[in-house]
Short mmCIF file of C-alpha atoms in Angstrom, two decimals:
data_model
loop_
_atom_site.label_atom_id
_atom_site.label_comp_id
_atom_site.label_asym_id
_atom_site.label_seq_id
_atom_site.Cartn_x
_atom_site.Cartn_y
_atom_site.Cartn_z
CA MET A 276 193.76 -95.96 55.76
CA ASN A 277 190.56 -94.57 54.28
CA LYS A 278 190.30 -91.16 52.61
CA LYS A 279 188.50 -89.46 55.52
CA ILE A 280 191.27 -90.37 57.96
CA ILE A 281 193.93 -89.14 55.51
CA ALA A 282 192.10 -85.78 55.12
CA VAL A 283 191.93 -85.29 58.88
CA VAL A 284 195.63 -86.05 59.27
CA VAL A 285 196.54 -83.53 56.53
CA ILE A 286 194.44 -80.82 58.15
CA LEU A 287 196.04 -81.46 61.56
CA VAL A 288 199.53 -81.30 60.09
CA LEU A 289 198.80 -78.04 58.30
CA TRP A 290 197.28 -76.59 61.49
CA LEU A 291 200.36 -77.49 63.52
CA PHE A 292 202.65 -76.05 60.84
CA TYR A 293 200.62 -72.83 60.68
CA SER A 294 200.65 -72.49 64.47
CA VAL A 295 204.45 -72.70 64.61
CA THR A 296 205.57 -70.89 61.48
CA GLY A 297 202.72 -68.48 60.77
CA PRO A 298 200.54 -68.32 57.65
CA LEU A 299 201.58 -69.83 54.39
CA PRO A 300 203.03 -67.37 51.83
CA SER A 301 200.42 -65.70 49.69
CA GLY A 302 199.88 -62.70 47.44
CA GLU A 303 199.54 -59.12 48.89
CA ILE A 304 196.40 -58.68 50.95
CA ILE A 305 194.42 -55.54 49.96
CA SER A 306 192.86 -54.03 53.12
CA GLU A 307 189.85 -51.75 53.15
CA SER A 308 190.71 -48.05 52.86
CA GLU A 309 191.12 -46.25 56.13
CA SER A 310 188.05 -44.34 57.36
CA LYS A 311 188.01 -40.56 57.06
CA PRO A 312 189.28 -38.50 60.00
CA THR A 313 186.35 -37.05 61.92
CA ILE A 314 185.93 -33.54 63.28
CA THR A 315 183.09 -33.09 65.75
CA ILE A 316 181.42 -29.68 66.04
CA LEU A 317 179.01 -28.59 68.75
CA ALA A 318 177.21 -25.38 67.72
CA GLY A 319 175.29 -23.37 70.30
CA GLN A 320 172.93 -21.27 68.23
CA SER A 321 170.81 -18.21 68.88
CA SER A 322 167.59 -17.81 66.93
CA SER A 323 169.24 -16.02 64.01
CA ASP A 324 172.14 -18.51 63.68
CA ALA A 325 170.17 -21.48 62.39
CA GLY A 326 171.32 -22.14 58.83
CA THR A 327 174.86 -20.82 59.24
CA GLU A 328 176.09 -24.35 59.88
CA GLU A 329 175.12 -25.27 56.31
CA MET A 330 177.13 -22.35 54.92
CA ILE A 331 180.17 -23.36 56.98
CA GLN A 332 179.81 -27.04 56.10
CA GLU A 333 179.70 -26.29 52.38
CA VAL A 334 183.03 -24.44 52.60
CA LEU A 335 184.67 -27.08 54.80
CA ALA A 336 183.50 -29.98 52.63
CA ALA A 337 185.09 -28.36 49.58
CA LYS A 338 188.34 -27.53 51.38
CA PHE A 339 188.64 -30.82 53.29
CA PRO A 340 186.97 -33.49 51.15
CA ASP A 341 188.67 -36.32 53.05
CA VAL A 342 187.34 -35.20 56.45
CA ASP A 343 184.02 -36.26 57.98
CA PHE A 344 182.42 -33.32 59.81
CA GLN A 345 179.85 -34.32 62.40
CA TRP A 346 177.62 -31.46 63.55
CA SER A 347 175.40 -31.13 66.59
CA CYS A 348 173.35 -27.91 66.78
CA VAL A 349 171.63 -26.95 70.04
CA ASP A 350 170.01 -23.87 71.51
CA TRP A 351 172.71 -21.71 73.04
CA GLY A 352 170.60 -20.30 75.86
CA ASP A 353 168.99 -23.53 77.09
CA GLN A 354 171.25 -26.42 76.08
CA PHE A 355 174.75 -25.41 75.03
CA ALA A 356 176.36 -24.95 78.46
CA SER A 357 174.98 -28.23 79.83
CA GLN A 358 176.01 -30.12 76.68
CA VAL A 359 179.55 -28.75 76.86
CA GLU A 360 179.87 -29.56 80.55
CA GLY A 361 178.46 -33.07 80.09
CA LYS A 362 180.75 -33.89 77.18
CA PHE A 363 183.75 -32.50 79.05
CA VAL A 364 183.07 -34.60 82.16
CA SER A 365 182.47 -37.74 80.07
CA GLY A 366 185.70 -37.25 78.11
CA ASN A 367 183.83 -36.77 74.85
CA LEU A 368 184.66 -33.12 74.22
CA PRO A 369 183.97 -31.89 70.66
CA ASP A 370 186.89 -30.79 68.48
CA ILE A 371 185.24 -27.42 67.81
CA LEU A 372 182.73 -25.49 69.88
CA ILE A 373 180.71 -22.59 68.48
CA GLY A 374 179.31 -20.32 71.15
CA LYS A 375 179.63 -16.70 72.18
CA SER A 376 182.59 -14.65 73.32
CA GLN A 377 181.25 -14.73 76.87
CA ASP A 378 181.82 -18.51 76.88
CA VAL A 379 185.56 -18.10 76.44
CA TYR A 380 186.43 -16.99 79.97
CA PRO A 381 184.56 -19.71 81.90
CA TYR A 382 185.60 -22.44 79.46
CA ARG A 383 189.24 -21.39 79.66
CA MET A 384 189.04 -21.38 83.46
CA SER A 385 187.50 -24.86 83.36
CA GLY A 386 190.15 -26.25 81.01
CA ILE A 387 187.55 -26.98 78.33
CA ILE A 388 189.19 -25.02 75.50
CA ALA A 389 192.76 -24.65 74.23
CA PRO A 390 194.62 -21.57 72.94
CA LEU A 391 194.66 -20.96 69.20
CA PRO A 392 197.70 -20.51 66.95
CA GLU A 393 198.13 -17.08 65.38
CA GLU A 394 197.28 -18.20 61.85
CA VAL A 395 193.70 -18.93 62.96
CA TYR A 396 192.93 -15.34 63.99
CA SER A 397 195.35 -13.38 61.77
CA GLU A 398 192.47 -11.64 59.93
CA ILE A 399 190.52 -10.64 63.04
CA SER A 400 190.59 -7.09 64.41
CA GLU A 401 192.59 -6.44 67.57
CA GLN A 402 189.53 -4.93 69.22
CA SER A 403 187.58 -8.15 68.73
CA LEU A 404 190.47 -10.33 69.89
CA ALA A 405 190.72 -8.43 73.16
CA VAL A 406 187.52 -10.03 74.49
CA VAL A 407 188.76 -13.59 73.87
CA SER A 408 192.35 -13.15 75.06
CA SER A 409 193.61 -14.18 78.47
CA GLU A 410 196.91 -15.04 80.13
CA GLY A 411 198.85 -14.22 76.98
CA GLY A 412 196.81 -16.50 74.73
CA VAL A 413 193.86 -16.20 72.35
CA TYR A 414 191.17 -18.73 73.21
CA GLY A 415 188.47 -17.96 70.68
CA LEU A 416 187.95 -16.96 67.07
CA PRO A 417 185.43 -14.09 67.31
CA TYR A 418 183.40 -14.04 64.12
CA THR A 419 180.41 -11.69 64.33
CA GLU A 420 179.27 -8.74 66.42
CA SER A 421 175.69 -8.04 67.44
CA LEU A 422 174.30 -4.69 68.54
CA GLN A 423 171.93 -4.23 71.45
CA GLY A 424 169.64 -1.34 72.25
CA VAL A 425 166.22 0.10 71.45
CA PHE A 426 165.27 -0.37 67.81
CA TYR A 427 162.65 2.14 66.77
CA ASN A 428 160.35 2.76 63.82
CA LYS A 429 161.57 6.06 62.36
CA GLU A 430 158.34 6.64 60.46
CA ILE A 431 156.26 6.46 63.66
CA PHE A 432 158.65 8.77 65.52
CA LYS A 433 158.53 11.27 62.66
CA ARG A 434 154.73 11.13 62.47
CA PHE A 435 154.42 12.32 66.08
CA GLY A 436 157.42 14.64 66.13
CA LEU A 437 159.43 12.47 68.51
CA THR A 438 163.19 12.41 68.99
CA THR A 439 165.23 9.58 70.48
CA PRO A 440 165.24 9.89 74.29
CA LYS A 441 168.41 9.98 76.38
CA THR A 442 166.95 10.11 79.90
CA ILE A 443 164.18 8.20 81.68
CA GLU A 444 162.12 11.39 81.78
CA GLU A 445 162.44 11.78 78.01
CA LEU A 446 161.50 8.12 77.53
CA ASP A 447 158.35 8.66 79.61
CA HIS A 448 157.42 11.54 77.31
CA VAL A 449 157.84 9.37 74.19
CA VAL A 450 155.71 6.59 75.70
CA ASN A 451 152.98 9.02 76.75
CA VAL A 452 152.74 10.59 73.28
CA LEU A 453 152.60 7.18 71.60
CA GLU A 454 149.91 5.80 73.89
CA LYS A 455 147.77 8.94 73.62
CA ASN A 456 147.76 8.22 69.89
CA ASN A 457 146.89 4.53 70.41
CA VAL A 458 150.34 3.27 69.42
CA VAL A 459 151.92 0.45 71.44
CA ALA A 460 155.21 1.79 72.80
CA PHE A 461 157.27 -1.42 73.06
CA ALA A 462 157.22 -4.66 71.13
CA SER A 463 158.36 -7.27 73.60
CA HIS A 464 158.02 -10.89 74.66
CA PHE A 465 158.30 -12.51 78.07
CA GLN A 466 157.64 -16.13 77.24
CA GLU A 467 161.36 -16.91 77.52
CA SER A 468 163.49 -16.08 80.57
CA TRP A 469 166.54 -15.30 78.41
CA LYS A 470 164.79 -12.14 77.22
CA ILE A 471 164.74 -10.79 80.78
CA GLY A 472 168.37 -11.85 81.27
CA ASN A 473 169.40 -9.98 78.12
CA MET A 474 167.51 -6.83 79.05
CA ASN A 475 168.87 -6.88 82.61
CA MET A 476 172.43 -6.96 81.29
CA GLN A 477 171.67 -4.05 78.97
CA PHE A 478 170.49 -2.07 82.01
CA PHE A 479 173.43 -3.23 84.14
CA MET A 480 175.99 -2.33 81.48
CA ASN A 481 175.18 1.37 81.33
CA ASP A 482 174.23 1.91 84.99
CA ILE A 483 176.72 -0.37 86.77
CA PHE A 484 179.54 -1.89 84.74
CA ALA A 485 180.29 1.24 82.70
CA SER A 486 181.47 2.97 85.88
CA ASP A 487 182.34 -0.06 88.03
CA PRO A 488 183.77 -2.83 85.79
CA ALA A 489 184.73 -4.94 88.83
CA TRP A 490 181.23 -4.82 90.37
CA GLY A 491 180.85 -8.58 90.04
CA GLU A 492 183.98 -9.18 92.10
CA ARG A 493 182.73 -6.84 94.80
CA PHE A 494 179.38 -8.61 94.68
CA ARG A 495 181.00 -12.00 95.32
CA ALA A 496 183.05 -10.48 98.12
CA GLY A 497 179.82 -9.38 99.82
CA GLU A 498 180.58 -5.67 99.44
CA VAL A 499 177.44 -5.01 97.35
CA ASN A 500 174.13 -6.84 97.02
CA TYR A 501 171.06 -7.04 94.82
CA SER A 502 168.69 -6.90 97.78
CA GLY A 503 168.31 -3.48 99.38
CA ASN A 504 170.06 -1.81 96.45
CA PRO A 505 167.86 1.05 95.10
CA LEU A 506 169.71 1.18 91.76
CA ILE A 507 169.34 -2.52 91.05
CA THR A 508 165.71 -2.42 92.15
CA SER A 509 165.06 0.33 89.61
CA LEU A 510 166.89 -1.61 86.87
CA PHE A 511 164.74 -4.69 87.45
CA LYS A 512 161.65 -2.48 87.36
CA ASN A 513 162.61 -1.45 83.83
CA ASN A 514 161.38 -4.91 82.80
CA GLN A 515 158.02 -4.18 84.40
CA TYR A 516 157.88 -0.78 82.70
CA ILE A 517 158.40 -2.33 79.27
CA LEU A 518 155.84 -5.05 79.97
CA GLU A 519 153.24 -2.51 81.05
CA HIS A 520 153.74 -0.51 77.86
CA SER A 521 153.84 -3.47 75.49
CA PHE A 522 151.30 -5.80 73.88
CA SER A 523 148.53 -7.02 76.15
CA ASP A 524 149.75 -10.58 75.60
CA ALA A 525 153.48 -9.84 75.82
CA ILE A 526 153.87 -12.24 78.75
CA GLN A 527 152.72 -15.09 76.50
CA ILE A 528 154.36 -14.51 73.09
CA ASN A 529 157.83 -15.43 71.86
CA GLN A 530 160.58 -13.47 70.15
CA TYR A 531 159.49 -14.23 66.61
CA GLU A 532 155.93 -13.04 67.15
CA SER A 533 157.17 -9.86 68.85
CA ASP A 534 159.64 -9.08 66.06
CA VAL A 535 157.03 -9.68 63.37
CA ARG A 536 154.59 -7.30 65.05
CA PHE A 537 157.28 -4.64 65.32
CA ALA A 538 158.17 -5.08 61.65
CA ARG A 539 154.51 -4.58 60.74
CA GLY A 540 154.44 -1.27 62.59
CA GLU A 541 152.31 -2.53 65.49
CA ALA A 542 154.73 -1.02 68.05
CA ALA A 543 157.16 1.87 67.94
CA MET A 544 160.14 0.48 69.87
CA ASN A 545 161.81 -2.88 70.52
CA LEU A 546 164.53 -3.40 73.14
CA THR A 547 166.51 -6.23 71.57
CA GLY A 548 169.59 -7.02 69.49
CA THR A 549 170.45 -7.23 65.80
CA TRP A 550 169.34 -10.87 65.87
CA SER A 551 165.81 -9.48 65.57
CA LEU A 552 166.65 -7.77 62.28
CA GLN A 553 166.70 -11.11 60.50
CA ALA A 554 163.03 -11.76 61.20
CA MET A 555 162.15 -8.16 60.33
CA SER A 556 163.93 -8.26 56.98
CA GLN A 557 162.24 -11.54 56.06
CA MET A 558 158.74 -10.28 56.90
CA VAL A 559 158.84 -6.72 55.57
CA SER A 560 160.80 -5.63 52.49
CA GLU A 561 161.04 -1.98 53.53
CA ILE A 562 161.07 -0.65 57.08
CA ASP A 563 162.97 2.41 58.27
CA VAL A 564 164.53 1.36 61.56
CA GLY A 565 166.95 3.17 63.85
CA ILE A 566 168.62 2.30 67.14
CA PHE A 567 169.46 4.12 70.38
CA PRO A 568 170.66 2.99 73.84
CA TYR A 569 168.02 2.34 76.49
CA PRO A 570 168.01 5.63 78.44
CA ASN A 571 169.30 6.06 81.97
CA GLU A 572 168.91 8.75 84.63
CA SER A 573 172.21 10.47 83.77
CA GLY A 574 171.49 10.55 80.04
CA ASP A 575 174.88 9.09 79.07
CA ALA A 576 173.89 5.56 78.06
CA LYS A 577 175.95 3.99 75.28
CA LEU A 578 175.01 1.62 72.48
CA LEU A 579 176.00 -1.94 73.30
CA VAL A 580 178.02 -4.29 71.13
CA GLU A 581 178.66 -7.97 71.80
CA THR A 582 181.15 -10.24 70.09
CA ASN A 583 178.70 -12.99 69.29
CA MET A 584 179.46 -16.08 67.18
CA THR A 585 182.81 -17.41 68.44
CA PHE A 586 184.69 -20.58 67.47
CA MET A 587 186.66 -22.42 70.16
CA LYS A 588 189.03 -25.38 70.08
CA GLY A 589 188.33 -28.27 72.41
CA ASN A 590 191.19 -28.96 74.81
CA LYS A 591 192.10 -32.46 73.61
CA GLU A 592 195.09 -34.18 72.03
CA GLU A 593 193.41 -35.70 68.98
CA ASN A 594 193.24 -33.94 65.61
CA THR A 595 195.06 -30.85 66.88
CA GLU A 596 196.71 -29.87 63.58
CA LEU A 597 193.60 -30.67 61.55
CA VAL A 598 191.40 -28.60 63.87
CA ASP A 599 193.82 -25.69 63.53
CA ALA A 600 193.63 -25.99 59.74
CA VAL A 601 189.82 -26.05 59.81
CA LEU A 602 189.63 -23.01 62.07
CA THR A 603 192.17 -21.19 59.91
CA GLU A 604 189.97 -21.73 56.87
CA ILE A 605 186.98 -20.35 58.76
CA GLY A 606 188.98 -17.43 60.13
CA THR A 607 190.45 -16.33 56.79
CA ASN A 608 187.62 -16.98 54.34
CA TYR A 609 186.19 -13.54 53.57
CA LEU A 610 183.47 -14.82 51.25
CA LEU A 611 182.10 -17.08 53.98
CA ALA A 612 182.28 -14.27 56.52
CA GLN A 613 180.34 -11.92 54.25
CA GLU A 614 177.69 -14.53 53.51
CA ILE A 615 177.11 -15.15 57.21
CA VAL A 616 176.90 -11.50 58.31
CA ASP A 617 174.53 -10.73 55.44
CA TYR A 618 172.34 -13.63 56.52
CA ILE A 619 172.17 -12.87 60.24
CA GLN A 620 172.29 -9.07 59.89
CA ALA A 621 175.42 -8.65 61.99
CA ARG A 622 178.82 -7.00 61.75
CA SER A 623 181.99 -8.89 60.91
CA THR A 624 185.12 -8.97 63.06
CA PHE A 625 187.40 -9.32 60.00
CA ARG A 626 189.99 -6.52 59.81
CA ARG A 627 189.70 -5.79 56.11
CA MET A 628 186.00 -6.30 55.64
CA GLU A 629 183.98 -3.21 54.79
CA GLU A 630 181.00 -2.24 56.93
CA ASN A 631 178.11 -4.52 56.12
CA GLY A 632 175.69 -2.31 54.18
CA ASP A 633 172.80 -4.74 54.67
CA VAL A 634 172.46 -3.95 58.38
CA MET A 635 169.37 -1.75 58.69
CA VAL A 636 170.79 0.49 61.42
CA GLN A 637 174.28 0.98 59.98
CA ASP A 638 174.03 4.79 59.83
CA ASP A 639 173.10 5.06 63.50
CA VAL A 640 175.86 2.64 64.47
CA LYS A 641 178.38 4.76 62.60
CA TYR A 642 177.29 7.82 64.59
CA TYR A 643 177.67 6.10 67.97
CA ARG A 644 181.00 4.58 66.99
CA GLU A 645 182.48 7.86 65.73
CA ASN A 646 181.35 9.62 68.90
CA ASN A 647 182.81 6.94 71.19
CA GLN A 648 179.39 6.01 72.50
CA MET A 649 179.63 2.23 72.29
CA LEU A 650 180.24 -0.25 75.08
CA ASN A 651 181.21 -3.93 74.83
CA VAL A 652 178.95 -6.26 76.79
CA ALA A 653 181.93 -8.53 77.49
CA ALA A 654 182.69 -6.32 80.49
CA GLY A 655 179.48 -7.44 82.18
CA ASN A 656 179.30 -11.00 80.89
CA SER A 657 182.77 -11.75 82.25
CA GLN A 658 181.67 -10.54 85.69
CA LEU A 659 178.33 -12.38 85.78
CA VAL A 660 178.27 -15.54 83.67
CA TRP A 661 175.23 -16.27 81.54
CA SER A 662 174.07 -19.32 83.51
CA TYR A 663 173.72 -17.08 86.57
CA GLN A 664 172.04 -14.27 84.62
CA ASN A 665 169.48 -16.67 83.16
CA ASP A 666 168.86 -18.32 86.53
CA VAL A 667 168.03 -14.96 88.10
CA ALA A 668 165.96 -14.02 85.04
CA ALA A 669 163.81 -17.13 85.52
CA GLN A 670 163.00 -15.90 89.03
CA ALA A 671 162.27 -12.41 87.69
CA MET A 672 159.79 -13.95 85.26
CA LEU A 673 157.83 -15.32 88.23
CA TRP A 674 157.69 -11.78 89.63
CA LEU A 675 156.42 -10.36 86.33
CA GLN A 676 153.79 -13.11 86.26
CA GLY A 677 152.63 -12.10 89.74
CA LYS A 678 153.89 -15.33 91.31
CA ALA A 679 156.69 -13.81 93.41
CA LYS A 680 157.77 -10.53 94.97
CA LEU A 681 160.64 -8.50 93.53
CA GLU A 682 162.45 -8.56 96.85
CA ASP A 683 162.33 -12.38 96.76
CA VAL A 684 164.04 -12.27 93.36
CA LEU A 685 166.76 -9.94 94.60
CA GLN A 686 167.39 -12.09 97.68
CA TYR A 687 167.61 -15.16 95.46
CA ALA A 688 170.25 -13.40 93.34
CA ASP A 689 172.28 -12.72 96.49
CA GLN A 690 171.95 -16.30 97.70
CA LYS A 691 173.27 -17.58 94.36
CA ARG A 692 176.22 -15.17 94.15
CA ASP A 693 178.78 -18.01 94.29
CA THR A 694 177.43 -19.29 90.95
CA SER A 695 177.93 -15.94 89.22
CA ILE A 696 181.45 -16.90 88.12
CA ILE A 697 183.34 -20.09 87.24
CA GLU A 698 186.51 -20.70 89.19
CA GLU A 699 189.63 -22.17 87.59
CA ARG A 700 189.94 -25.94 87.89
#
């Protein structure tokens, strides 16, 4: 028998032996090290939030060096809700979602988020936790608070002997004095529909939800409407009033351009939120800014506060304990909290954190808080979800552009009333 035949026979014998008895004994096999556990984070960001993910990542990377954090940052107003919904339907829900407190209610109702253990939110004030609590559980880690109202240039007001208005009549007087002296009354921007949605809710909060917190429920029941409602008509016309007393190109510019012009003293007032302070502080080193509520007919408007940046836990079985540990680090790290509120010019929700002295309007805020003249926007946002607000705002933009009638906008809002809330699944 030649050598080739012998080799084939040996190989066949070994193959049969291996098939029956398993592999031949050998030394220990060293496998590749297991891959890092992964935590996915979907961050819905407003304009002032960009950059906070790097601050958070730096802290998490140091605390959890063996964890791979995968971030996806999207615009909160235009993309966040659709991204969350799409990932939920596809079964690819992120471990952590970063949105706003107003997201908590609809996402809880939809089964998208899970309740948090107490250690995650142990350092958060009870007042802040109230807006993310439901059915005996806490479903969000509220992290920052933004203020909303009319920011005004104190130097301009002082120059013309003006005081902050409380009624619509007083506001008219302020605008008339400013324009007689060739000063633009309002810095504003109407390039984005979310601006109209935000302003509408500011108007609705003081003139509707402050006295009727269940207005949204009555709206969905058909007891009240947008169309044919003189109060709501007047609130929508506030947008037109601001546009008419703003920059000539206000319909075309964006938030950044509007905020920069205000910071330069090119307008006396700016109906916005503390997110605008970031752009102002970066453009102008010294500007004396105050804040007051947008006036109403009764003269009792309150300054608005919104629990803004909010961390939520995806409702999934994987990585539960690790996600809790990550959120606990975020929710108890005072140095990180201070760094973020200093950066975005906001207030912290941490119980033991001192008032953030870097916020330009802190003195005014203290006055309104001590005199019980502050109102949480959560009351309105829980009655009319943001997707509905923004949808109606897009129609209102067509009206302001002269492409639709106001009554058409109000009728559209009524037709879409079923989308103004998210029902439990």
